[in-house]
Short mmCIF file of C-alpha atoms in Angstrom, two decimals:
data_model
loop_
_atom_site.label_atom_id
_atom_site.label_comp_id
_atom_site.label_asym_id
_atom_site.label_seq_id
_atom_site.Cartn_x
_atom_site.Cartn_y
_atom_site.Cartn_z
CA MET W 1 38.78 43.85 149.64
CA GLY W 2 37.60 45.64 146.65
CA LYS W 3 39.52 47.81 144.54
CA ALA W 4 39.61 51.42 145.19
CA LYS W 5 38.20 53.58 142.45
CA LYS W 6 40.38 56.09 140.76
CA THR W 7 38.78 59.41 140.13
CA ARG W 8 39.92 61.50 137.08
CA LYS W 9 41.34 64.94 137.77
CA PHE W 10 39.76 67.66 135.60
CA ALA W 11 41.39 71.05 134.62
CA VAL W 12 44.94 70.09 136.11
CA THR W 13 47.77 72.08 134.22
CA LYS W 14 51.40 71.37 134.19
CA LYS W 15 53.55 73.50 135.93
CA ILE W 16 55.54 76.01 133.52
CA ILE W 17 58.83 77.74 134.33
CA SER W 18 58.08 81.54 134.57
CA THR W 19 59.86 83.67 131.78
CA LYS W 20 61.97 85.32 134.47
CA ASP W 21 63.41 82.32 135.88
CA THR W 22 67.26 82.20 135.53
CA ARG W 23 67.13 78.56 133.86
CA VAL W 24 65.48 79.97 130.76
CA LYS W 25 68.25 80.70 127.88
CA SER W 26 67.12 84.01 126.93
CA VAL W 27 67.20 85.36 130.37
CA GLN W 28 70.88 83.83 130.75
CA GLU W 29 72.08 85.55 127.55
CA LYS W 30 70.57 88.87 128.64
CA ASN W 31 72.43 88.61 131.95
CA LEU W 32 75.75 88.01 130.46
CA ALA W 33 75.15 90.85 127.93
CA LYS W 34 74.68 93.15 130.82
CA GLN W 35 77.76 91.90 132.68
CA LYS W 36 79.82 92.27 129.45
CA GLU W 37 78.49 95.86 129.13
CA GLU W 38 79.42 96.91 132.79
CA GLU W 39 82.72 95.24 132.26
CA ALA W 40 83.29 97.30 129.21
CA LYS W 41 82.36 100.47 130.85
CA LYS W 42 84.88 99.99 133.59
CA LYS W 43 87.78 99.20 131.17
CA PRO W 44 89.67 102.60 130.17
CA LYS W 45 89.07 103.57 126.49
CA HIS W 46 91.58 103.16 124.06
CA VAL W 47 92.23 106.26 121.83
CA GLU W 48 94.64 105.76 118.96
CA GLN W 49 97.35 107.95 118.81
CA ALA W 50 97.21 110.74 115.93
CA VAL W 51 99.77 110.43 113.17
CA SER W 52 102.35 112.90 113.15
CA ALA W 53 102.86 113.05 109.41
CA LEU W 54 99.49 114.50 108.80
CA PHE W 55 98.75 118.09 108.49
CA PHE W 56 94.76 117.86 108.73
CA GLN W 57 94.28 115.47 105.71
CA TYR W 58 97.45 116.37 103.92
CA ASN W 59 100.25 113.88 104.43
CA THR W 60 103.75 115.37 104.71
CA GLN W 61 105.58 112.08 104.20
CA LEU W 62 104.52 111.75 100.72
CA GLY W 63 107.12 113.36 98.31
CA PRO W 64 109.30 112.21 95.69
CA PRO W 65 110.60 109.40 95.12
CA TYR W 66 107.22 108.12 95.79
CA HIS W 67 106.89 104.51 97.24
CA ILE W 68 103.87 102.70 95.71
CA LEU W 69 102.59 99.57 97.12
CA ILE W 70 101.31 97.42 94.19
CA ASP W 71 98.34 94.96 94.11
CA THR W 72 97.99 91.80 92.21
CA ASN W 73 95.47 92.96 90.07
CA PHE W 74 96.99 96.37 89.02
CA ILE W 75 99.94 94.52 87.68
CA ASN W 76 97.67 92.17 85.66
CA PHE W 77 95.59 95.02 84.39
CA SER W 78 98.86 96.98 83.48
CA ILE W 79 99.85 94.02 81.54
CA ARG W 80 96.53 93.83 79.85
CA ASN W 81 96.58 97.32 78.80
CA LYS W 82 100.36 97.02 77.58
CA MET W 83 101.45 99.82 79.95
CA ASP W 84 104.75 100.05 81.48
CA ILE W 85 104.36 100.34 85.14
CA ILE W 86 107.39 102.64 86.06
CA ARG W 87 106.98 104.89 83.06
CA SER W 88 103.26 105.19 83.49
CA MET W 89 103.78 106.04 87.27
CA MET W 90 106.26 108.68 86.38
CA ASP W 91 103.98 110.12 83.89
CA CYS W 92 101.12 110.18 86.23
CA LEU W 93 103.15 111.67 89.39
CA LEU W 94 105.80 113.57 87.42
CA ALA W 95 108.39 112.30 89.85
CA LYS W 96 110.74 109.31 90.47
CA CYS W 97 108.58 106.35 91.63
CA ILE W 98 109.68 103.19 93.44
CA PRO W 99 107.21 100.35 92.90
CA CYS W 100 106.89 97.95 96.03
CA ILE W 101 105.61 94.66 96.32
CA THR W 102 104.85 92.86 99.65
CA ASP W 103 105.63 89.23 100.37
CA CYS W 104 101.69 88.52 100.57
CA VAL W 105 101.24 89.93 97.05
CA MET W 106 104.07 88.04 95.74
CA GLY W 107 102.87 85.00 97.18
CA GLU W 108 99.28 85.62 95.73
CA LEU W 109 101.01 86.26 92.22
CA GLU W 110 102.80 82.71 92.17
CA LYS W 111 99.68 81.04 93.60
CA LEU W 112 97.87 82.15 90.25
CA GLY W 113 100.02 79.80 88.23
CA SER W 114 101.46 79.40 84.93
CA LYS W 115 98.82 81.83 83.47
CA TYR W 116 100.18 84.87 85.06
CA ARG W 117 104.02 84.15 84.74
CA ILE W 118 104.59 87.41 82.90
CA ALA W 119 103.27 89.09 86.07
CA VAL W 120 105.57 87.25 88.33
CA GLN W 121 108.71 88.08 86.17
CA LEU W 122 107.62 91.68 86.13
CA ALA W 123 107.30 91.63 90.03
CA LYS W 124 110.61 90.11 90.24
CA ASP W 125 112.36 93.12 88.24
CA PRO W 126 115.38 94.48 90.12
CA ARG W 127 113.72 98.06 89.90
CA PHE W 128 110.71 96.77 92.05
CA GLU W 129 111.43 97.16 95.57
CA ARG W 130 110.45 93.99 97.76
CA VAL W 131 108.71 94.98 101.15
CA PRO W 132 108.94 92.42 103.95
CA CYS W 133 105.69 92.21 105.88
CA SER W 134 105.18 90.98 109.39
CA CYS W 135 101.70 88.95 108.50
CA LYS W 136 102.14 85.31 108.04
CA GLY W 137 100.70 84.56 104.65
CA CYS W 138 97.43 86.70 105.20
CA TYR W 139 94.95 87.85 102.56
CA ALA W 140 96.92 90.35 100.19
CA ASP W 141 94.43 93.13 100.53
CA ASP W 142 94.52 93.04 104.42
CA CYS W 143 98.47 93.13 104.16
CA LEU W 144 98.26 96.17 101.91
CA VAL W 145 95.86 98.02 104.44
CA ASN W 146 98.04 97.28 107.24
CA MET W 147 100.97 98.55 105.53
CA ALA W 148 99.30 101.71 104.54
CA THR W 149 97.91 102.09 108.10
CA ASN W 150 101.07 101.60 109.93
CA TYR W 151 103.70 103.44 107.43
CA ARG W 152 102.00 106.40 105.90
CA CYS W 153 104.49 106.89 103.24
CA PHE W 154 102.97 104.77 100.72
CA ILE W 155 100.75 105.26 97.73
CA VAL W 156 98.50 102.04 97.15
CA ALA W 157 98.04 101.17 93.44
CA THR W 158 94.94 98.98 93.13
CA CYS W 159 92.00 98.17 90.68
CA ASP W 160 90.08 96.67 93.32
CA ARG W 161 87.10 98.71 94.02
CA GLU W 162 86.78 97.10 97.67
CA LEU W 163 90.36 97.82 98.50
CA ARG W 164 89.99 101.14 97.31
CA LYS W 165 87.18 101.77 99.51
CA ARG W 166 88.88 100.60 102.41
CA ILE W 167 92.03 102.81 101.55
CA ARG W 168 89.92 105.87 101.48
CA LYS W 169 88.93 105.31 105.17
CA ILE W 170 92.74 105.80 105.94
CA PRO W 171 93.63 109.50 106.19
CA GLY W 172 96.39 110.67 104.13
CA VAL W 173 96.97 107.55 102.08
CA PRO W 174 96.13 108.17 98.24
CA ALA W 175 95.06 105.42 95.92
CA MET W 176 96.54 104.86 92.36
CA TYR W 177 94.10 103.06 89.78
CA ILE W 178 93.87 102.75 85.84
CA SER W 179 91.04 104.65 84.04
CA ASN W 180 91.15 105.29 80.32
CA HIS W 181 94.28 103.57 79.57
CA LYS W 182 96.33 105.51 82.09
CA TYR W 183 97.13 105.93 85.74
CA THR W 184 95.09 107.91 88.08
CA VAL W 185 95.72 109.20 91.79
CA GLU W 186 92.91 110.24 93.80
CA ARG W 187 93.30 112.30 96.85
CA MET W 188 96.38 113.76 95.63
CA PRO W 189 95.50 117.02 93.82
CA GLU W 190 99.02 118.11 93.13
CA ALA W 191 99.83 115.16 90.84
CA PHE W 192 99.50 115.47 87.02
CA GLY W 193 97.32 112.12 86.73
CA ALA W 194 94.74 113.21 89.47
CA PRO W 195 91.23 113.52 88.13
CA ARG W 196 90.32 117.29 87.38
CA GLN W 197 88.08 118.97 89.84
CA GLY W 198 85.46 121.07 88.44
#
């Protein structure tokens, strides 16, 4: 018996999955996103409780003696500018000031090593109040922002522009920084060291 001749098939294309098929990844992702949106709409909205210490933008909890949360770089810049922290704060605010240091800031200072040992000695001064924080060894800036958000009785002292930007977003919390070899407070017009408007 002879061999059967195979004829070539012309213009036969492979079967392609349609773009609307559920097996296509992009379609699956879109469906998941839709489901998440629907679930989010069903959930009740979380509205943060307004802070009772604020009278519009004015913080009624702020008053002498002022409690000032200090950042690592604020101590370093104060030492570099040869400024006594407590005296300069009193000159700026014209009232008694209690510098406060959180555990995270203290840890960050100790991590900097022997180069910044003067800053560590200054932070361990008995006039400085040590504030225990609930965060377990987090970034010092995040710790300061959390403290300022939760307890609106602090002024945050920092020379870090990024942290000052974050502090500005919290209503009723002034920020202290160094400019022209003296301390300045923003968003606290009654302070002597506040920048002059006009």
